[in-house]
Coordinates of N, CA and C and ligand atoms in Angstrom, one line a residue:
X1 N -187.5 84.9 119.5 CA -188.6 85.5 118.8 C -189.6 85.9 119.9
X2 N -190.2 87.1 119.7 CA -191.1 87.7 120.7 C -192.5 87.1 120.4
X3 N -193.4 87.3 121.4 CA -194.7 86.8 121.3 C -195.4 87.4 120.1
X4 N -195.1 88.7 119.8 CA -195.8 89.3 118.6 C -195.3 88.7 117.3
X5 N -194.0 88.4 117.2 CA -193.5 87.7 116.0 C -194.0 86.3 115.8
X6 N -194.2 85.6 117.0 CA -194.8 84.2 116.9 C -196.2 84.3 116.3
X7 N -197.0 85.2 116.7 CA -198.4 85.2 116.3 C -198.5 85.7 114.8
X8 N -197.4 86.4 114.3 CA -197.5 86.9 112.9 C -197.0 85.8 111.9
X9 N -196.3 84.7 112.4 CA -195.8 83.7 111.5 C -196.9 82.8 111.1
X10 N -196.9 82.2 109.8 CA -197.9 81.3 109.4 C -197.8 80.0 110.1
X11 N -199.0 79.3 110.3 CA -198.9 78.1 111.1 C -198.0 77.0 110.4
X12 N -197.3 76.3 111.1 CA -196.4 75.3 110.6 C -197.2 74.1 110.0
X13 N -196.8 73.5 108.8 CA -197.5 72.4 108.2 C -196.8 71.1 108.6
X14 N -197.5 70.0 108.7 CA -196.8 68.7 108.9 C -195.8 68.4 107.8
X15 N -194.8 67.6 108.1 CA -193.8 67.3 107.1 C -194.4 66.6 105.9
X16 N -195.4 65.7 106.2 CA -195.9 64.9 105.1 C -196.6 65.7 104.0
X17 N -197.0 67.0 104.4 CA -197.7 67.9 103.4 C -196.8 68.8 102.7
X18 N -195.5 68.8 103.0 CA -194.6 69.7 102.4 C -193.7 68.9 101.5
X19 N -193.7 69.0 100.1 CA -192.8 68.3 99.2 C -191.5 69.0 99.3
X20 N -190.5 68.1 99.4 CA -189.1 68.6 99.4 C -188.7 69.2 98.0
X21 N -187.7 70.0 98.0 CA -187.2 70.5 96.7 C -186.9 69.5 95.7
X22 N -186.1 68.5 96.1 CA -185.8 67.4 95.1 C -187.0 66.7 94.6
X23 N -188.0 66.5 95.5 CA -189.2 65.8 95.1 C -189.9 66.6 94.0
X24 N -190.0 67.9 94.3 CA -190.6 68.8 93.3 C -189.8 68.7 92.0
X25 N -188.5 68.6 92.0 CA -187.7 68.5 90.8 C -188.0 67.2 90.1
X26 N -188.1 66.1 90.9 CA -188.5 64.8 90.2 C -189.8 64.9 89.5
X27 N -190.8 65.5 90.2 CA -192.1 65.6 89.6 C -192.0 66.4 88.3
X28 N -191.3 67.5 88.4 CA -191.1 68.4 87.2 C -190.4 67.7 86.1
X29 N -189.5 66.8 86.4 CA -188.7 66.1 85.4 C -189.6 65.1 84.7
X30 N -190.5 64.4 85.4 CA -191.4 63.4 84.8 C -192.4 64.1 84.0
X31 N -192.9 65.4 84.4 CA -193.9 66.1 83.7 C -193.3 66.8 82.5
X32 N -192.0 66.8 82.3 CA -191.3 67.4 81.2 C -191.2 68.9 81.3
X33 N -191.4 69.5 82.6 CA -191.4 70.9 82.8 C -189.9 71.3 83.1
X34 N -189.7 72.6 83.0 CA -188.4 73.2 83.3 C -188.1 72.9 84.8
X35 N -186.8 72.5 85.1 CA -186.5 72.2 86.4 C -186.3 73.5 87.2
X36 N -186.9 73.5 88.5 CA -186.6 74.7 89.3 C -185.2 74.6 89.8
X37 N -184.7 75.8 90.0 CA -183.2 75.8 90.5 C -183.1 75.2 91.8
X38 N -181.9 74.6 92.0 CA -181.6 74.0 93.3 C -181.4 75.1 94.3
X39 N -181.9 74.8 95.5 CA -181.8 75.7 96.6 C -181.0 75.1 97.7
X40 N -180.8 75.9 98.7 CA -180.1 75.4 99.8 C -180.9 74.4 100.6
X41 N -182.2 74.3 100.3 CA -183.1 73.4 101.0 C -182.9 72.0 100.5
X42 N -182.2 71.8 99.3 CA -182.0 70.5 98.8 C -181.2 69.7 99.8
X43 N -181.8 68.5 100.2 CA -181.1 67.7 101.2 C -180.8 66.4 100.6
X44 N -180.0 65.7 101.4 CA -179.6 64.3 101.0 C -180.8 63.4 100.9
X45 N -181.7 63.6 101.8 CA -182.9 62.7 101.9 C -183.7 62.9 100.6
X46 N -183.7 64.2 100.1 CA -184.5 64.5 98.9 C -183.8 64.1 97.6
X47 N -182.6 63.8 97.7 CA -181.8 63.4 96.5 C -182.2 62.1 95.8
X48 N -182.7 61.2 96.7 CA -183.1 59.9 96.1 C -184.3 59.9 95.2
X49 N -185.3 60.6 95.5 CA -186.4 60.6 94.5 C -186.0 61.2 93.2
X50 N -185.1 62.2 93.2 CA -184.6 62.7 91.9 C -183.8 61.6 91.2
X51 N -183.0 60.9 91.9 CA -182.2 59.8 91.3 C -183.1 58.7 90.7
X52 N -184.2 58.4 91.5 CA -185.2 57.4 91.0 C -185.9 57.9 89.7
X53 N -186.2 59.2 89.6 CA -186.9 59.6 88.4 C -186.0 59.6 87.2
X54 N -184.7 60.0 87.5 CA -183.7 59.9 86.4 C -183.5 58.5 85.9
X55 N -183.5 57.6 86.8 CA -183.3 56.1 86.5 C -184.6 55.7 85.7
X56 N -185.7 56.2 86.1 CA -187.0 55.8 85.4 C -186.9 56.3 83.9
X57 N -186.5 57.5 83.7 CA -186.4 58.1 82.4 C -185.4 57.3 81.5
X58 N -184.2 57.0 82.2 CA -183.2 56.2 81.5 C -183.7 54.8 81.1
X59 N -184.4 54.2 82.0 CA -184.9 52.8 81.7 C -185.9 52.8 80.6
X60 N -186.8 53.8 80.6 CA -187.8 53.9 79.5 C -187.2 54.1 78.2
X61 N -186.2 55.0 78.2 CA -185.4 55.3 76.9 C -184.7 54.0 76.4
X62 N -184.1 53.3 77.3 CA -183.4 52.1 76.9 C -184.3 51.0 76.4
X63 N -185.5 50.9 77.0 CA -186.5 50.0 76.6 C -187.0 50.3 75.2
X64 N -187.2 51.6 74.9 CA -187.7 52.1 73.6 C -186.6 51.7 72.5
X65 N -185.4 52.0 72.8 CA -184.3 51.7 71.9 C -184.2 50.2 71.7
X66 N -184.3 49.4 72.7 CA -184.3 47.9 72.6 C -185.4 47.4 71.8
X67 N -186.6 48.0 71.9 CA -187.7 47.5 71.1 C -187.5 47.8 69.7
X68 N -187.0 49.0 69.4 CA -186.7 49.4 68.0 C -185.7 48.5 67.3
X69 N -184.6 48.2 68.1 CA -183.6 47.3 67.5 C -184.2 45.9 67.3
X70 N -184.9 45.4 68.3 CA -185.5 44.1 68.2 C -186.4 43.9 67.0
X71 N -187.2 45.0 66.7 CA -188.1 44.9 65.5 C -187.3 44.9 64.2
X72 N -186.1 45.5 64.3 CA -185.3 45.5 63.1 C -184.8 44.1 62.8
X73 N -184.4 43.4 63.9 CA -183.8 42.1 63.7 C -184.9 41.0 63.5
X74 N -186.1 41.2 64.1 CA -187.1 40.2 64.1 C -188.4 40.9 63.5
X75 N -188.5 41.2 62.2 CA -189.6 41.9 61.7 C -190.9 40.9 61.7
X76 N -192.0 41.5 61.6 CA -193.3 40.7 61.5 C -193.3 39.9 60.3
X77 N -193.4 38.6 60.4 CA -193.4 37.7 59.3 C -194.6 36.8 59.4
X78 N -195.3 36.7 58.3 CA -196.5 35.9 58.2 C -196.1 34.5 57.7
X79 N -196.3 33.5 58.6 CA -196.0 32.1 58.2 C -197.2 31.5 57.6
X80 N -197.1 31.1 56.3 CA -198.2 30.5 55.6 C -197.8 29.1 55.2
X81 N -198.8 28.2 55.1 CA -198.4 26.8 54.7 C -197.8 26.8 53.3
X82 N -197.0 25.9 52.9 CA -196.4 25.9 51.6 C -197.5 25.7 50.5
X83 N -197.3 26.2 49.3 CA -198.3 26.1 48.3 C -198.3 24.8 47.6
X84 N -197.2 24.0 47.8 CA -197.1 22.7 47.2 C -196.9 21.7 48.3
X85 N -197.7 20.6 48.2 CA -197.6 19.6 49.3 C -197.9 18.2 48.8
X86 N -197.5 17.2 49.5 CA -197.7 15.8 49.2 C -199.0 15.4 49.9
X87 N -199.8 14.5 49.1 CA -201.1 14.1 49.6 C -201.3 12.6 49.7
X88 N -200.2 11.9 49.9 CA -200.3 10.4 50.0 C -200.4 9.7 48.7
X89 N -200.6 8.4 48.7 CA -200.7 7.6 47.5 C -202.1 7.5 46.9
X90 N -202.2 7.4 45.6 CA -203.5 7.3 45.0 C -204.4 6.2 45.6
X91 N -203.7 5.1 46.0 CA -204.5 4.0 46.5 C -205.2 4.3 47.9
X92 N -204.8 5.4 48.5 CA -205.4 5.8 49.8 C -206.8 6.4 49.5
X93 N -207.2 6.7 48.3 CA -208.4 7.4 48.0 C -209.5 6.4 47.5
X94 N -210.7 6.5 48.0 CA -211.7 5.6 47.6 C -212.6 6.3 46.5
X95 N -213.1 5.5 45.6 CA -214.0 6.1 44.5 C -215.2 6.7 45.2
X96 N -215.6 7.9 44.8 CA -216.8 8.6 45.2 C -216.6 9.3 46.5
X97 N -215.4 9.3 47.1 CA -215.2 9.9 48.4 C -214.5 11.3 48.3
X98 N -214.9 12.2 49.2 CA -214.2 13.5 49.3 C -213.3 13.4 50.5
X99 N -212.0 13.6 50.3 CA -211.1 13.5 51.4 C -210.8 14.9 51.9
X100 N -211.1 15.1 53.2 CA -211.0 16.4 53.8 C -209.7 16.6 54.7
X101 N -208.8 15.7 54.6 CA -207.6 15.8 55.4 C -206.8 17.1 55.2
X102 N -206.9 17.7 54.0 CA -206.1 18.8 53.7 C -206.9 20.1 53.6
X103 N -208.1 20.1 54.0 CA -208.9 21.3 53.9 C -208.5 22.4 54.9
X104 N -208.3 21.9 56.2 CA -208.0 22.9 57.3 C -206.7 23.6 57.0
X105 N -205.7 22.9 56.6 CA -204.3 23.5 56.5 C -204.1 24.1 55.1
X106 N -204.6 23.4 54.1 CA -204.3 23.9 52.7 C -205.5 24.4 51.9
X107 N -206.7 24.2 52.5 CA -207.9 24.7 51.7 C -208.1 23.9 50.5
X108 N -207.9 22.5 50.6 CA -208.1 21.7 49.4 C -208.8 20.4 49.8
X109 N -209.8 20.0 48.9 CA -210.4 18.7 49.0 C -209.8 17.9 47.9
X110 N -209.6 16.6 48.2 CA -209.2 15.7 47.2 C -210.3 14.7 46.9
X111 N -210.6 14.5 45.7 CA -211.8 13.7 45.3 C -211.3 12.6 44.3
X112 N -211.9 11.4 44.4 CA -211.6 10.4 43.5 C -212.9 10.0 42.8
X113 N -212.9 9.9 41.5 CA -214.1 9.4 40.8 C -213.6 8.1 40.1
X114 N -214.5 7.6 39.2 CA -214.2 6.3 38.6 C -212.8 6.3 37.8
X115 N -212.5 7.4 37.3 CA -211.3 7.4 36.4 C -210.1 8.3 36.8
X116 N -210.4 9.2 37.8 CA -209.3 10.2 38.1 C -209.4 10.7 39.6
X117 N -208.3 11.4 39.9 CA -208.3 12.1 41.2 C -208.0 13.5 40.9
X118 N -208.8 14.4 41.6 CA -208.6 15.8 41.4 C -208.6 16.6 42.7
X119 N -208.0 17.8 42.7 CA -207.9 18.6 43.9 C -208.8 19.9 43.8
X120 N -209.8 20.0 44.6 CA -210.7 21.1 44.6 C -210.3 22.2 45.6
X121 N -210.3 23.4 45.1 CA -210.1 24.6 46.0 C -211.4 24.7 46.9
X122 N -211.2 24.7 48.2 CA -212.3 24.7 49.1 C -212.8 26.2 49.4
X123 N -212.7 27.0 48.5 CA -213.1 28.4 48.6 C -214.3 28.7 47.7
X124 N -215.4 29.2 48.3 CA -216.6 29.4 47.6 C -216.3 30.5 46.5
X125 N -216.9 30.3 45.3 CA -216.6 31.3 44.3 C -217.6 32.5 44.3
X126 N -218.4 32.5 45.4 CA -219.3 33.7 45.5 C -218.4 34.8 46.2
X127 N -218.3 34.7 47.6 CA -217.5 35.7 48.3 C -216.4 35.1 49.1
X128 N -216.1 33.8 48.9 CA -214.9 33.3 49.5 C -215.0 32.6 50.8
X129 N -216.2 32.3 51.2 CA -216.4 31.5 52.4 C -216.0 30.0 52.2
X130 N -215.7 29.3 53.2 CA -215.3 27.8 53.0 C -216.6 27.0 53.1
X131 N -217.0 26.4 52.0 CA -218.2 25.5 52.1 C -217.9 24.2 52.9
X132 N -218.9 23.4 53.2 CA -218.8 22.2 53.9 C -219.2 21.0 53.0
X133 N -218.6 19.9 53.2 CA -219.0 18.7 52.4 C -220.0 18.0 53.2
X134 N -221.2 17.9 52.6 CA -222.4 17.2 53.3 C -222.4 15.8 52.8
X135 N -222.0 14.8 53.6 CA -221.9 13.4 53.1 C -223.2 12.9 52.7
X136 N -224.2 13.1 53.5 CA -225.5 12.5 53.2 C -226.1 13.1 51.9
X137 N -226.0 14.4 51.7 CA -226.5 15.0 50.5 C -225.6 15.0 49.4
X138 N -224.4 14.5 49.6 CA -223.4 14.5 48.6 C -223.2 15.8 47.8
X139 N -223.0 16.8 48.6 CA -222.8 18.1 47.9 C -222.0 19.0 48.9
X140 N -221.3 20.0 48.3 CA -220.7 21.0 49.1 C -221.7 22.2 49.3
X141 N -221.8 22.6 50.5 CA -222.8 23.6 50.8 C -222.1 24.8 51.5
X142 N -222.2 26.0 51.0 CA -221.6 27.2 51.6 C -222.5 27.7 52.7
X143 N -222.0 27.9 53.9 CA -222.8 28.4 55.0 C -223.1 29.9 55.0
X144 N -222.5 30.6 54.1 CA -222.7 32.1 54.1 C -223.9 32.5 53.4
X145 N -224.1 32.1 52.1 CA -225.3 32.5 51.4 C -225.9 31.3 50.7
X146 N -225.6 30.1 51.0 CA -226.3 28.9 50.6 C -225.9 28.4 49.2
X147 N -224.8 28.7 48.7 CA -224.4 28.1 47.4 C -224.2 26.7 47.5
X148 N -224.5 25.9 46.5 CA -224.3 24.4 46.6 C -223.5 24.0 45.4
X149 N -222.6 23.0 45.5 CA -221.8 22.5 44.4 C -221.8 21.0 44.5
X150 N -221.9 20.4 43.3 CA -221.8 18.9 43.2 C -220.4 18.5 43.6
X151 N -220.2 17.1 43.7 CA -219.0 16.6 44.1 C -217.9 16.9 43.0
X152 N -218.3 17.2 41.8 CA -217.3 17.6 40.8 C -216.8 19.0 41.0
X153 N -217.6 19.8 41.8 CA -217.3 21.2 42.0 C -218.2 22.2 41.2
X154 N -219.1 21.6 40.3 CA -220.0 22.4 39.5 C -221.0 23.0 40.4
X155 N -221.3 24.3 40.3 CA -222.3 25.0 41.1 C -223.7 24.7 40.6
X156 N -224.7 24.6 41.5 CA -226.0 24.3 41.0 C -227.1 25.0 41.8
X157 N -226.8 25.7 42.9 CA -227.7 26.5 43.6 C -227.0 27.6 44.3
X158 N -227.9 28.7 44.7 CA -227.3 29.8 45.4 C -226.6 30.8 44.5
X159 N -226.0 31.8 45.1 CA -225.4 32.9 44.2 C -224.1 32.7 43.6
X160 N -223.4 31.5 43.9 CA -222.0 31.3 43.4 C -222.1 31.4 41.8
X161 N -221.3 32.2 41.2 CA -221.4 32.5 39.8 C -220.7 31.4 38.9
X162 N -219.9 30.6 39.5 CA -219.1 29.6 38.7 C -218.7 28.5 39.6
X163 N -218.2 27.4 39.0 CA -217.8 26.2 39.8 C -216.6 26.5 40.6
X164 N -216.3 25.6 41.6 CA -215.1 25.6 42.4 C -213.9 25.5 41.4
X165 N -212.8 25.9 41.9 CA -211.6 25.8 41.0 C -210.8 24.5 41.4
X166 N -210.0 24.0 40.5 CA -209.2 22.9 40.7 C -207.8 23.3 40.7
X167 N -206.9 22.5 41.5 CA -205.5 22.8 41.5 C -204.7 21.8 40.7
X168 N -203.5 22.1 40.3 CA -202.6 21.2 39.6 C -202.4 20.0 40.6
X169 N -202.4 18.8 40.0 CA -202.2 17.6 40.7 C -201.3 16.6 39.8
X170 N -200.4 16.0 40.4 CA -199.5 15.1 39.7 C -199.0 14.0 40.7
X171 N -198.4 13.0 40.1 CA -197.8 11.9 40.9 C -196.3 12.2 40.9
X172 N -195.7 12.3 42.1 CA -194.3 12.6 42.3 C -193.4 11.3 42.1
X173 N -192.1 11.6 42.1 CA -191.2 10.5 41.9 C -191.3 9.3 42.9
X174 N -191.8 9.6 44.1 CA -192.0 8.6 45.1 C -193.4 7.9 45.0
X175 N -194.1 8.3 44.0 CA -195.4 7.7 43.8 C -196.6 8.4 44.6
X176 N -196.2 9.4 45.3 CA -197.3 10.1 46.1 C -197.9 11.3 45.2
X177 N -199.1 11.6 45.5 CA -199.7 12.7 44.9 C -199.1 14.0 45.4
X178 N -198.9 14.9 44.4 CA -198.4 16.3 44.8 C -199.4 17.3 44.3
X179 N -199.8 18.2 45.2 CA -200.8 19.2 44.9 C -200.0 20.5 44.8
X180 N -200.2 21.2 43.7 CA -199.5 22.5 43.4 C -200.6 23.6 43.3
X181 N -200.7 24.4 44.4 CA -201.7 25.5 44.4 C -201.3 26.7 43.6
X182 N -200.1 26.7 43.0 CA -199.7 27.8 42.2 C -200.5 27.8 40.8
X183 N -201.0 26.7 40.5 CA -201.7 26.6 39.2 C -203.2 26.2 39.4
X184 N -204.1 27.0 38.9 CA -205.5 26.7 39.0 C -206.1 26.4 37.7
X185 N -207.2 25.7 37.7 CA -207.9 25.3 36.5 C -209.4 25.6 36.7
X186 N -210.0 26.4 35.8 CA -211.4 26.8 35.9 C -212.2 26.1 34.8
X187 N -213.3 25.6 35.3 CA -214.2 24.8 34.4 C -214.8 25.7 33.3
X188 N -215.2 26.9 33.6 CA -215.9 27.8 32.6 C -214.9 28.2 31.5
X189 N -213.6 28.0 31.8 CA -212.6 28.3 30.7 C -212.1 27.1 30.0
X190 N -212.8 26.0 30.3 CA -212.4 24.7 29.6 C -211.1 24.1 30.1
X191 N -210.7 24.5 31.3 CA -209.4 24.1 31.8 C -209.3 22.8 32.5
X192 N -210.5 22.2 32.8 CA -210.5 21.0 33.6 C -210.0 19.8 32.8
X193 N -210.0 20.0 31.5 CA -209.5 18.8 30.7 C -208.0 18.9 30.5
X194 N -207.4 19.9 31.1 CA -205.9 20.0 31.0 C -205.3 18.8 31.8
X195 N -204.3 18.1 31.2 CA -203.8 16.9 31.9 C -203.2 17.2 33.3
X196 N -202.9 18.4 33.6 CA -202.4 18.7 35.0 C -203.5 18.9 36.0
X197 N -204.8 18.9 35.5 CA -205.9 19.2 36.4 C -206.4 17.9 37.0
X198 N -205.9 16.8 36.7 CA -206.3 15.5 37.3 C -205.2 14.5 37.2
X199 N -205.3 13.4 37.9 CA -204.4 12.2 37.8 C -205.3 11.0 37.4
X200 N -204.9 10.4 36.4 CA -205.7 9.2 36.0 C -205.4 8.0 36.9
X201 N -206.4 7.2 37.2 CA -206.2 6.1 38.0 C -206.9 4.8 37.3
Ligands
FES1 FE1 -220.5 31.2 49.5 FE2 -221.7 33.5 49.4 S1 -219.7 33.1 50.0 S2 -222.5 31.6 49.0

């Protein structure tokens, strides 16, 4: 090459600034663009980035298919506590006491009065908040809008439009109380006198 030809040539760039053809192909593959044609400049050193990109695409596809199949075999299932449960023996309950053992898991208070045991739904009849049993004041008090209920479940203050509901309660074959949340009894409908709404003691 003559001195004139040397001065006419563009300045050489360092290797690190020049992407090899296979590298450009890998970038194009990841970007979803059309692949440039292979040229004679494709070298063995540049083949590995292309292989890596292809492996990446393959792995992503396999993961997507695996996730889809996994969701088919293991669908989203909501596990809820059973609607019927045992609540111990009647002798475990003291007269005038509200038993809160089953409130957290089943949303039920069990109350014993002079003559019976009944199961109260611990859901406020206003907008569904869970009231609290205030031992000193002997009332259920809803923290959301202030509704109050007597130990019987009858509402007496706040916006709650009706008493708490009661659930079916019976004595099972083994002598334990059984609460069945599938059946409710509402005071305003005269249902609290139903024999399934309480257990005589
Ligand atoms: Fe209980 Fe409103 S939800 S008072």
